Short mmCIF file of C-alpha atoms and ligand atoms in Angstrom, two decimals:
data_model
loop_
_atom_site.label_atom_id
_atom_site.label_comp_id
_atom_site.label_asym_id
_atom_site.label_seq_id
_atom_site.Cartn_x
_atom_site.Cartn_y
_atom_site.Cartn_z
CA MET A 1 33.82 -2.38 11.32
CA LEU A 2 31.30 -0.25 9.44
CA PRO A 3 30.64 3.19 10.89
CA PRO A 4 27.17 3.51 12.44
CA ALA A 5 24.61 4.91 10.00
CA ALA A 6 23.89 8.59 10.59
CA VAL A 7 20.76 9.40 12.54
CA LEU A 8 18.91 11.95 10.48
CA GLN A 9 16.01 14.29 11.06
CA TRP A 10 13.34 13.54 8.42
CA ASP A 11 10.43 15.80 7.51
CA VAL A 12 7.72 13.75 5.80
CA PHE A 13 4.90 15.76 4.17
CA CYS A 14 1.47 14.28 3.51
CA ARG A 15 -1.67 15.80 2.04
CA VAL A 16 -4.78 13.67 2.24
CA ILE A 17 -6.19 14.08 -1.27
CA ASP A 18 -8.83 11.37 -1.07
CA ASN A 19 -9.23 7.96 0.54
CA HIS A 20 -6.60 6.67 2.95
CA GLY A 21 -3.56 5.63 0.96
CA ASP A 22 -1.77 8.97 1.23
CA LEU A 23 -1.72 8.78 5.00
CA GLY A 24 -1.45 4.98 5.04
CA VAL A 25 1.78 5.05 3.03
CA CYS A 26 3.22 8.02 4.94
CA TRP A 27 2.46 6.48 8.31
CA ARG A 28 4.15 3.21 7.39
CA LEU A 29 7.15 5.08 6.00
CA ALA A 30 7.44 7.30 9.08
CA CYS A 31 7.23 4.34 11.48
CA ASP A 32 9.68 2.28 9.46
CA LEU A 33 12.25 5.10 9.38
CA ALA A 34 11.74 5.70 13.11
CA THR A 35 12.37 2.01 13.84
CA ARG A 36 15.71 2.39 12.09
CA GLY A 37 16.67 5.08 14.60
CA HIS A 38 15.81 8.23 12.66
CA ALA A 39 13.95 11.24 14.04
CA ILE A 40 10.69 11.78 12.18
CA ARG A 41 8.31 14.68 11.87
CA LEU A 42 5.18 13.78 9.91
CA TRP A 43 3.49 16.95 8.66
CA VAL A 44 -0.07 16.12 7.63
CA ASP A 45 -3.01 18.33 6.64
CA ASP A 46 -5.66 15.96 7.98
CA ALA A 47 -4.55 13.43 10.58
CA ARG A 48 -8.05 12.33 11.62
CA ALA A 49 -7.73 8.85 10.09
CA LEU A 50 -4.81 8.08 12.41
CA ALA A 51 -7.39 7.68 15.19
CA TRP A 52 -8.37 4.30 13.70
CA MET A 53 -5.33 3.57 11.55
CA ALA A 54 -2.82 3.91 14.39
CA PRO A 55 -4.71 4.42 17.66
CA ALA A 56 -1.60 3.67 19.72
CA GLY A 57 0.45 6.21 17.76
CA ASN A 58 4.22 5.90 17.71
CA SER A 59 6.28 7.74 20.30
CA ALA A 60 9.13 8.05 17.79
CA VAL A 61 6.99 9.82 15.18
CA GLN A 62 5.91 13.41 15.80
CA VAL A 63 2.62 14.13 14.00
CA LEU A 64 2.33 17.84 13.23
CA SER A 65 0.03 20.11 11.31
CA PHE A 66 1.09 20.56 7.66
CA ASP A 67 0.80 24.35 7.71
CA ASP A 68 2.86 24.69 10.89
CA ALA A 69 5.91 23.59 8.90
CA ALA A 70 5.99 27.16 7.57
CA GLN A 71 7.56 28.18 10.91
CA ALA A 72 9.87 25.16 11.25
CA VAL A 73 13.57 24.80 10.56
CA PRO A 74 14.03 22.01 7.99
CA GLY A 75 15.89 18.89 9.13
CA ASP A 76 18.24 16.68 7.08
CA VAL A 77 15.82 15.08 4.63
CA VAL A 78 12.50 16.32 3.26
CA VAL A 79 10.14 13.73 1.77
CA GLU A 80 7.07 15.07 0.05
CA ALA A 81 4.68 12.24 -0.62
CA PHE A 82 3.02 12.14 -4.03
CA GLY A 83 4.13 15.66 -5.03
CA CYS A 84 2.15 17.29 -2.20
CA ASP A 85 4.09 20.60 -2.15
CA PRO A 86 5.33 21.45 1.35
CA PRO A 87 4.49 25.00 2.53
CA GLY A 88 6.33 27.65 0.48
CA ALA A 89 7.94 29.23 3.58
CA PHE A 90 9.48 25.87 4.55
CA ILE A 91 10.96 25.41 1.08
CA ALA A 92 12.06 29.07 0.98
CA HIS A 93 13.98 28.39 4.19
CA MET A 94 15.89 25.63 2.37
CA ALA A 95 16.51 27.87 -0.66
CA ALA A 96 17.87 30.65 1.57
CA ALA A 97 20.28 28.20 3.22
CA ASN A 98 21.35 27.04 -0.22
CA ALA A 99 21.96 30.60 -1.41
CA ALA A 100 24.06 31.25 1.71
CA GLY A 101 26.16 28.15 1.02
CA ALA A 102 24.87 26.37 4.16
CA ALA A 103 23.86 22.69 4.39
CA VAL A 104 20.53 21.99 2.70
CA PRO A 105 18.25 19.03 3.33
CA LEU A 106 17.94 16.45 0.59
CA TRP A 107 14.50 16.97 -0.97
CA ILE A 108 12.73 13.87 -2.21
CA ASN A 109 9.43 13.41 -3.99
CA LEU A 110 8.11 9.96 -3.10
CA GLU A 111 6.02 8.97 -6.09
CA TYR A 112 3.16 6.54 -6.76
CA LEU A 113 3.80 2.84 -7.20
CA SER A 114 3.70 1.38 -10.67
CA ALA A 115 5.24 -1.59 -12.47
CA GLU A 116 5.40 0.31 -15.75
CA PRO A 117 8.81 0.22 -17.48
CA TRP A 118 9.31 4.02 -17.41
CA VAL A 119 9.54 3.87 -13.61
CA GLU A 120 13.05 2.42 -13.78
CA ARG A 121 14.12 5.29 -16.06
CA SER A 122 12.59 7.98 -13.83
CA HIS A 123 13.60 6.62 -10.43
CA GLY A 124 16.36 8.71 -8.84
CA LEU A 125 16.29 11.52 -11.41
CA PRO A 126 16.96 15.08 -10.27
CA SER A 127 14.41 17.80 -10.83
CA PRO A 128 16.18 21.18 -10.66
CA GLN A 129 13.81 23.87 -9.35
CA LEU A 130 13.95 26.85 -11.68
CA ALA A 131 11.17 28.94 -10.16
CA GLY A 132 9.06 29.27 -7.03
CA PRO A 133 10.16 29.24 -3.39
CA GLY A 134 12.60 26.40 -4.04
CA ALA A 135 14.39 28.04 -7.01
CA GLY A 136 18.00 26.90 -7.06
CA LEU A 137 17.29 23.67 -5.18
CA THR A 138 17.09 20.14 -6.58
CA LYS A 139 14.24 17.77 -5.86
CA TRP A 140 14.82 14.04 -6.44
CA PHE A 141 12.27 11.56 -7.75
CA PHE A 142 11.99 8.38 -5.74
CA PHE A 143 9.72 5.73 -7.24
CA PRO A 144 8.61 2.65 -5.34
CA GLY A 145 8.63 -0.44 -7.52
CA PHE A 146 9.13 -4.13 -8.02
CA THR A 147 12.58 -4.27 -9.56
CA ARG A 148 16.14 -3.64 -8.42
CA ARG A 149 16.29 -0.38 -10.36
CA THR A 150 13.38 1.17 -8.47
CA GLY A 151 12.82 2.24 -4.87
CA GLY A 152 11.32 -1.09 -3.76
CA LEU A 153 8.36 -1.63 -1.43
CA ILE A 154 7.90 -0.72 2.21
CA GLN A 155 8.79 -3.81 4.26
CA GLU A 156 9.41 -3.06 7.92
CA THR A 157 12.44 -4.85 9.35
CA ASP A 158 10.27 -7.10 11.56
CA LEU A 159 7.45 -7.65 9.05
CA HIS A 160 8.59 -11.01 7.71
CA LEU A 161 9.06 -12.41 11.20
CA ARG A 162 5.66 -11.18 12.29
CA ARG A 163 4.10 -12.67 9.16
CA GLN A 164 5.79 -16.03 9.75
CA ALA A 165 4.82 -16.11 13.42
CA PHE A 166 1.18 -15.32 12.64
CA ASP A 167 -1.24 -18.10 13.52
CA ALA A 168 -4.53 -17.57 11.72
CA ARG A 169 -6.40 -20.13 13.82
CA THR A 170 -5.60 -18.31 17.06
CA TRP A 171 -6.33 -14.95 15.47
CA TRP A 172 -9.79 -16.01 14.33
CA THR A 173 -10.71 -16.95 17.90
CA LEU A 174 -10.61 -13.23 18.73
CA TRP A 175 -13.27 -12.45 16.12
CA PRO A 176 -17.03 -12.38 16.81
CA VAL A 177 -17.60 -14.50 13.69
CA LYS A 178 -15.27 -17.35 12.74
CA PRO A 179 -14.98 -19.35 9.54
CA GLU A 180 -16.69 -22.74 9.62
CA PRO A 181 -14.67 -25.78 8.51
CA GLY A 182 -14.48 -25.73 4.71
CA GLU A 183 -15.59 -22.12 4.45
CA ARG A 184 -13.23 -19.85 2.50
CA THR A 185 -12.52 -16.40 3.86
CA VAL A 186 -12.49 -13.34 1.61
CA SER A 187 -11.70 -9.75 2.53
CA LEU A 188 -13.19 -7.00 0.41
CA PHE A 189 -11.78 -3.46 0.18
CA CYS A 190 -12.77 -1.72 -3.05
CA TYR A 191 -14.02 1.46 -4.69
CA ASP A 192 -17.65 2.34 -5.47
CA SER A 193 -17.03 1.59 -9.14
CA ALA A 194 -16.33 -2.13 -8.56
CA PRO A 195 -19.05 -4.61 -9.59
CA VAL A 196 -19.70 -5.67 -6.01
CA GLU A 197 -23.09 -7.31 -6.61
CA ALA A 198 -21.66 -9.48 -9.39
CA LEU A 199 -18.83 -10.57 -7.14
CA LEU A 200 -21.26 -11.53 -4.37
CA ASP A 201 -23.10 -13.73 -6.86
CA LEU A 202 -19.87 -15.36 -7.94
CA LEU A 203 -18.73 -16.04 -4.37
CA ALA A 204 -22.14 -17.32 -3.27
CA SER A 205 -21.71 -20.62 -5.10
CA GLN A 206 -19.30 -21.91 -2.42
CA PRO A 207 -19.22 -21.59 1.38
CA THR A 208 -17.69 -18.18 1.91
CA LEU A 209 -17.23 -15.82 4.83
CA LEU A 210 -16.89 -12.33 3.36
CA LEU A 211 -15.34 -9.58 5.46
CA ALA A 212 -16.40 -6.31 3.87
CA CYS A 213 -13.95 -3.66 5.06
CA ALA A 214 -14.92 -0.10 5.85
CA GLY A 215 -14.50 2.10 2.79
CA THR A 216 -16.16 -0.56 0.65
CA PRO A 217 -19.68 0.36 -0.55
CA ALA A 218 -21.30 -1.27 2.49
CA ALA A 219 -24.81 -0.10 1.60
CA ARG A 220 -24.61 -2.00 -1.69
CA VAL A 221 -23.33 -5.12 0.03
CA ALA A 222 -26.17 -4.87 2.55
CA ALA A 223 -28.77 -4.20 -0.16
CA ALA A 224 -27.58 -7.15 -2.24
CA LEU A 225 -27.50 -9.57 0.69
CA GLY A 226 -30.51 -8.40 2.69
CA SER A 227 -30.72 -7.92 6.45
CA GLY A 228 -29.28 -11.37 7.25
CA LEU A 229 -26.23 -10.56 5.11
CA ARG A 230 -26.51 -13.96 3.45
CA HIS A 231 -26.81 -15.10 -0.16
CA GLY A 232 -26.46 -18.68 -1.37
CA TYR A 233 -23.48 -20.15 0.47
CA LEU A 234 -22.12 -16.71 1.29
CA ARG A 235 -22.40 -14.86 4.55
CA ALA A 236 -20.89 -11.46 5.21
CA LEU A 237 -19.70 -9.26 8.00
CA LEU A 238 -19.47 -5.47 7.60
CA LEU A 239 -16.36 -4.24 9.38
CA PRO A 240 -15.54 -0.86 10.89
CA TYR A 241 -12.10 0.60 10.14
CA VAL A 242 -9.52 -1.41 12.03
CA PRO A 243 -5.93 -0.36 12.87
CA GLN A 244 -3.46 -0.75 10.04
CA ARG A 245 -1.63 -3.57 11.85
CA GLU A 246 -4.90 -5.43 12.34
CA TYR A 247 -5.77 -4.90 8.69
CA ASP A 248 -2.44 -6.54 7.82
CA ARG A 249 -3.39 -9.53 9.95
CA LEU A 250 -6.74 -9.73 8.21
CA LEU A 251 -4.88 -9.99 4.89
CA TRP A 252 -2.66 -12.74 6.33
CA ALA A 253 -5.69 -14.66 7.58
CA CYS A 254 -7.94 -14.59 4.51
CA ASP A 255 -7.87 -17.01 1.59
CA ILE A 256 -8.50 -14.24 -0.95
CA ASN A 257 -8.06 -10.49 -0.52
CA PHE A 258 -9.73 -7.88 -2.68
CA VAL A 259 -7.60 -4.77 -2.21
CA ARG A 260 -7.35 -1.34 -3.78
CA GLY A 261 -5.21 1.72 -4.40
CA GLU A 262 -1.61 1.38 -3.34
CA ASP A 263 -0.94 0.42 0.24
CA SER A 264 -3.43 -2.43 0.70
CA PHE A 265 -2.34 -3.70 -2.73
CA VAL A 266 1.27 -3.94 -1.56
CA ARG A 267 0.36 -5.49 1.78
CA ALA A 268 -1.79 -8.12 0.07
CA GLN A 269 1.19 -9.13 -2.06
CA LEU A 270 3.44 -9.37 0.98
CA ALA A 271 0.77 -11.44 2.72
CA GLY A 272 1.47 -14.17 0.17
CA ARG A 273 -2.25 -14.81 -0.30
CA PRO A 274 -4.30 -14.61 -3.51
CA PHE A 275 -5.40 -11.04 -4.19
CA VAL A 276 -7.43 -9.03 -6.66
CA TRP A 277 -6.56 -5.38 -7.17
CA ASN A 278 -9.06 -2.58 -7.66
CA LEU A 279 -7.12 0.31 -9.22
CA TYR A 280 -7.85 3.97 -8.58
CA ALA A 281 -9.55 4.91 -11.86
CA GLN A 282 -7.93 7.72 -13.84
CA HIS A 283 -9.80 9.87 -16.38
CA ASP A 284 -7.55 8.91 -19.28
CA VAL A 285 -7.84 5.20 -18.34
CA ALA A 286 -4.12 5.27 -17.48
CA HIS A 287 -4.94 2.68 -14.84
CA ALA A 288 -5.45 0.11 -17.61
CA GLN A 289 -1.76 0.40 -18.50
CA LYS A 290 -0.82 0.27 -14.86
CA LEU A 291 -2.78 -2.94 -14.47
CA GLN A 292 -1.31 -4.43 -17.64
CA ALA A 293 2.23 -3.68 -16.47
CA PHE A 294 1.65 -5.26 -13.09
CA ALA A 295 -0.09 -8.28 -14.62
CA ARG A 296 2.88 -8.79 -16.93
CA ALA A 297 5.26 -8.82 -13.97
CA PHE A 298 3.03 -10.94 -11.76
CA GLN A 299 2.45 -13.52 -14.47
CA ALA A 300 6.00 -13.54 -15.88
CA ALA A 301 7.41 -16.65 -14.18
CA GLN A 302 4.20 -18.65 -13.87
CA THR A 303 0.70 -17.90 -15.01
CA VAL A 304 -2.51 -18.19 -13.08
CA PRO A 305 -5.25 -18.83 -15.66
CA HIS A 306 -8.29 -16.53 -15.29
CA TRP A 307 -6.43 -14.06 -13.07
CA ASP A 308 -6.00 -11.43 -15.81
CA ALA A 309 -9.63 -11.74 -16.90
CA LEU A 310 -10.86 -11.41 -13.32
CA GLN A 311 -8.65 -8.36 -12.81
CA LEU A 312 -9.91 -6.67 -15.97
CA ALA A 313 -13.56 -7.36 -15.18
CA TRP A 314 -13.21 -6.23 -11.54
CA ASN A 315 -11.87 -2.92 -12.83
CA GLY A 316 -14.57 -2.46 -15.47
CA LEU A 317 -12.05 -2.99 -18.27
CA ALA A 318 -13.82 -6.12 -19.58
CA PRO A 319 -17.37 -7.45 -19.26
CA TRP A 320 -18.08 -9.26 -15.99
CA SER A 321 -19.26 -12.28 -17.99
CA THR A 322 -15.57 -13.01 -18.70
CA ALA A 323 -14.72 -13.24 -14.98
CA ALA A 324 -14.07 -16.48 -13.12
CA LEU A 325 -12.11 -17.28 -9.98
CA PRO A 326 -8.74 -18.90 -10.70
CA ASP A 327 -7.98 -22.39 -9.46
CA ARG A 328 -7.56 -22.03 -5.72
CA HIS A 329 -4.38 -24.09 -5.29
CA ARG A 330 -2.58 -22.74 -8.32
CA TRP A 331 -3.44 -19.18 -7.32
CA ALA A 332 -2.35 -19.74 -3.71
CA THR A 333 0.95 -21.31 -4.75
CA HIS A 334 1.76 -18.54 -7.17
CA SER A 335 0.87 -15.81 -4.66
CA LYS A 336 3.19 -17.45 -2.16
CA HIS A 337 6.06 -17.58 -4.66
CA TRP A 338 5.47 -13.96 -5.65
CA ALA A 339 5.62 -12.91 -1.99
CA GLN A 340 8.78 -14.96 -1.43
CA ALA A 341 10.51 -13.11 -4.25
CA LEU A 342 9.48 -9.77 -2.71
CA TRP A 343 10.67 -10.93 0.71
CA GLN A 344 14.01 -12.02 -0.69
CA ALA A 345 14.50 -8.65 -2.36
CA GLY A 346 13.57 -6.92 0.88
CA ALA A 347 15.89 -9.04 3.00
CA ALA A 348 18.77 -8.19 0.66
CA GLY A 349 18.33 -4.48 1.46
CA GLY A 350 15.88 -3.92 -1.36
CA ASP A 351 13.00 -2.66 0.75
CA LEU A 352 11.93 0.94 0.30
CA CYS A 353 13.34 2.40 3.51
CA SER A 354 16.74 0.73 3.06
CA ARG A 355 16.92 2.03 -0.49
CA LEU A 356 15.74 5.48 0.55
CA ILE A 357 18.34 5.70 3.32
CA ALA A 358 21.06 4.54 0.91
CA PHE A 359 19.85 7.03 -1.70
CA VAL A 360 20.06 9.85 0.83
CA ALA A 361 23.48 8.73 2.07
CA GLY A 362 24.76 8.69 -1.50
CA ARG A 363 23.72 12.27 -2.17
CA ARG A 364 24.45 14.11 1.08
O1 LIG B 401 -7.70 4.28 0.45
P1 LIG B 401 -7.04 3.98 -0.83
O2 LIG B 401 -7.91 3.91 -1.98
O3 LIG B 401 -5.91 5.05 -1.07
C1 LIG B 401 -5.43 5.83 -2.10
C2 LIG B 401 -5.70 5.68 -3.53
O4 LIG B 401 -5.02 4.59 -3.95
C3 LIG B 401 -5.20 6.87 -4.24
O5 LIG B 401 -5.24 6.70 -5.60
C4 LIG B 401 -3.75 7.13 -3.93
O6 LIG B 401 -3.58 8.48 -4.13
C5 LIG B 401 -3.39 6.86 -2.52
O7 LIG B 401 -4.02 5.74 -2.01
C6 LIG B 401 -1.90 6.67 -2.37
O8 LIG B 401 -6.28 2.54 -0.73
P2 LIG B 401 -4.91 2.14 -0.06
O9 LIG B 401 -3.79 2.72 -0.81
O10 LIG B 401 -4.93 0.69 0.11
O11 LIG B 401 -4.94 2.80 1.40
C7 LIG B 401 -5.80 2.37 2.43
C8 LIG B 401 -5.06 2.47 3.76
O12 LIG B 401 -5.97 2.25 4.84
C9 LIG B 401 -3.98 1.41 3.91
O13 LIG B 401 -2.88 1.95 4.59
C10 LIG B 401 -4.62 0.33 4.78
C11 LIG B 401 -5.48 1.19 5.67
N1 LIG B 401 -6.64 0.51 6.27
C12 LIG B 401 -6.63 0.33 7.65
O14 LIG B 401 -5.68 0.72 8.34
N2 LIG B 401 -7.74 -0.23 8.23
C13 LIG B 401 -8.82 -0.66 7.53
O15 LIG B 401 -9.79 -1.15 8.12
C14 LIG B 401 -8.76 -0.51 6.11
C15 LIG B 401 -9.92 -0.99 5.29
C16 LIG B 401 -7.67 0.08 5.52
#
């Protein structure tokens, strides 16, 4: 019989730089680790978004103020999300323990998601700290990703079952507006830079119920559609922020999901529904390479004609005149297959938390 896995105290650090992905990713990670029996302290500098993201909270996750960590005794594992630099006094505490020959937490930097080939080479590398409060310690890079040689994607242990048990028809009955027979449903979550008006024109040629999520430039959607929020065959609903779990269900229920950043992008893939990704634009246009790398992976086994062109145009990397919606059935089938491959990897212990726990166990 295998020995029971050790229950560890995890300190997860999150700084909200902009938007909601920093906290969105950290919250999912914290909850997923807690479900696996671990004790979690989530240190966050601005927890306000949890009021809508996770109104019910999670009794197994302690949410604490980032700066208060300066007075805390570090636990067994420290995860800093996206290189957010935990308070110096907290790290100095670890360095002092190290200098005294005492046990030191494993220190992990959870990085951004990318399908670029260098991720496999960088995942799991040590970063010896030569200066600063952590001098003498080692920080480890942990990269989420799509291949076996990366950290995988967050997939909670019950996610697949919940996804399979989801009944869209019943779910829609709880909404104030429901899709009519033959009307496609599209969720929209994007940055200000996205060509929203052009998309509305494109969608308006067929019966479409558009659910414009909070965070999307709602004023532009409203201005383009007028007070009735209608245009051609398209009608729209402007949504408030909904809890993260409800947002997941929205992705499961819609025929096409426009998503952005990191977390909604991953959840749209796991939904197994057609999606279009709005990348967080970087000054040096590094997001173009990020998109290209993902497109190469996504289109490796099967191709969905027009998907690349739509992606490029949606991200301002090609003229909108080149954009068209891919064939609905082909796109849906491919998205389902893509999700199945991710699910299979997750079920075989390839999800992010399983890999993170194994990584920690291998180095403690
Ligand atoms: O908000 P984002 O743009 O987040 C950011 C950026 O990607 C940024 O570059 C990166 O630094 C950071 O993520 C990691 O998009 P994202 O990543 O999809 O995060 C949105 C979160 O908000 C996600 O967890 C889903 C959640 N959400 C809800 O819970 N309810 C809602 O109604 C909506 C629209 C989103």
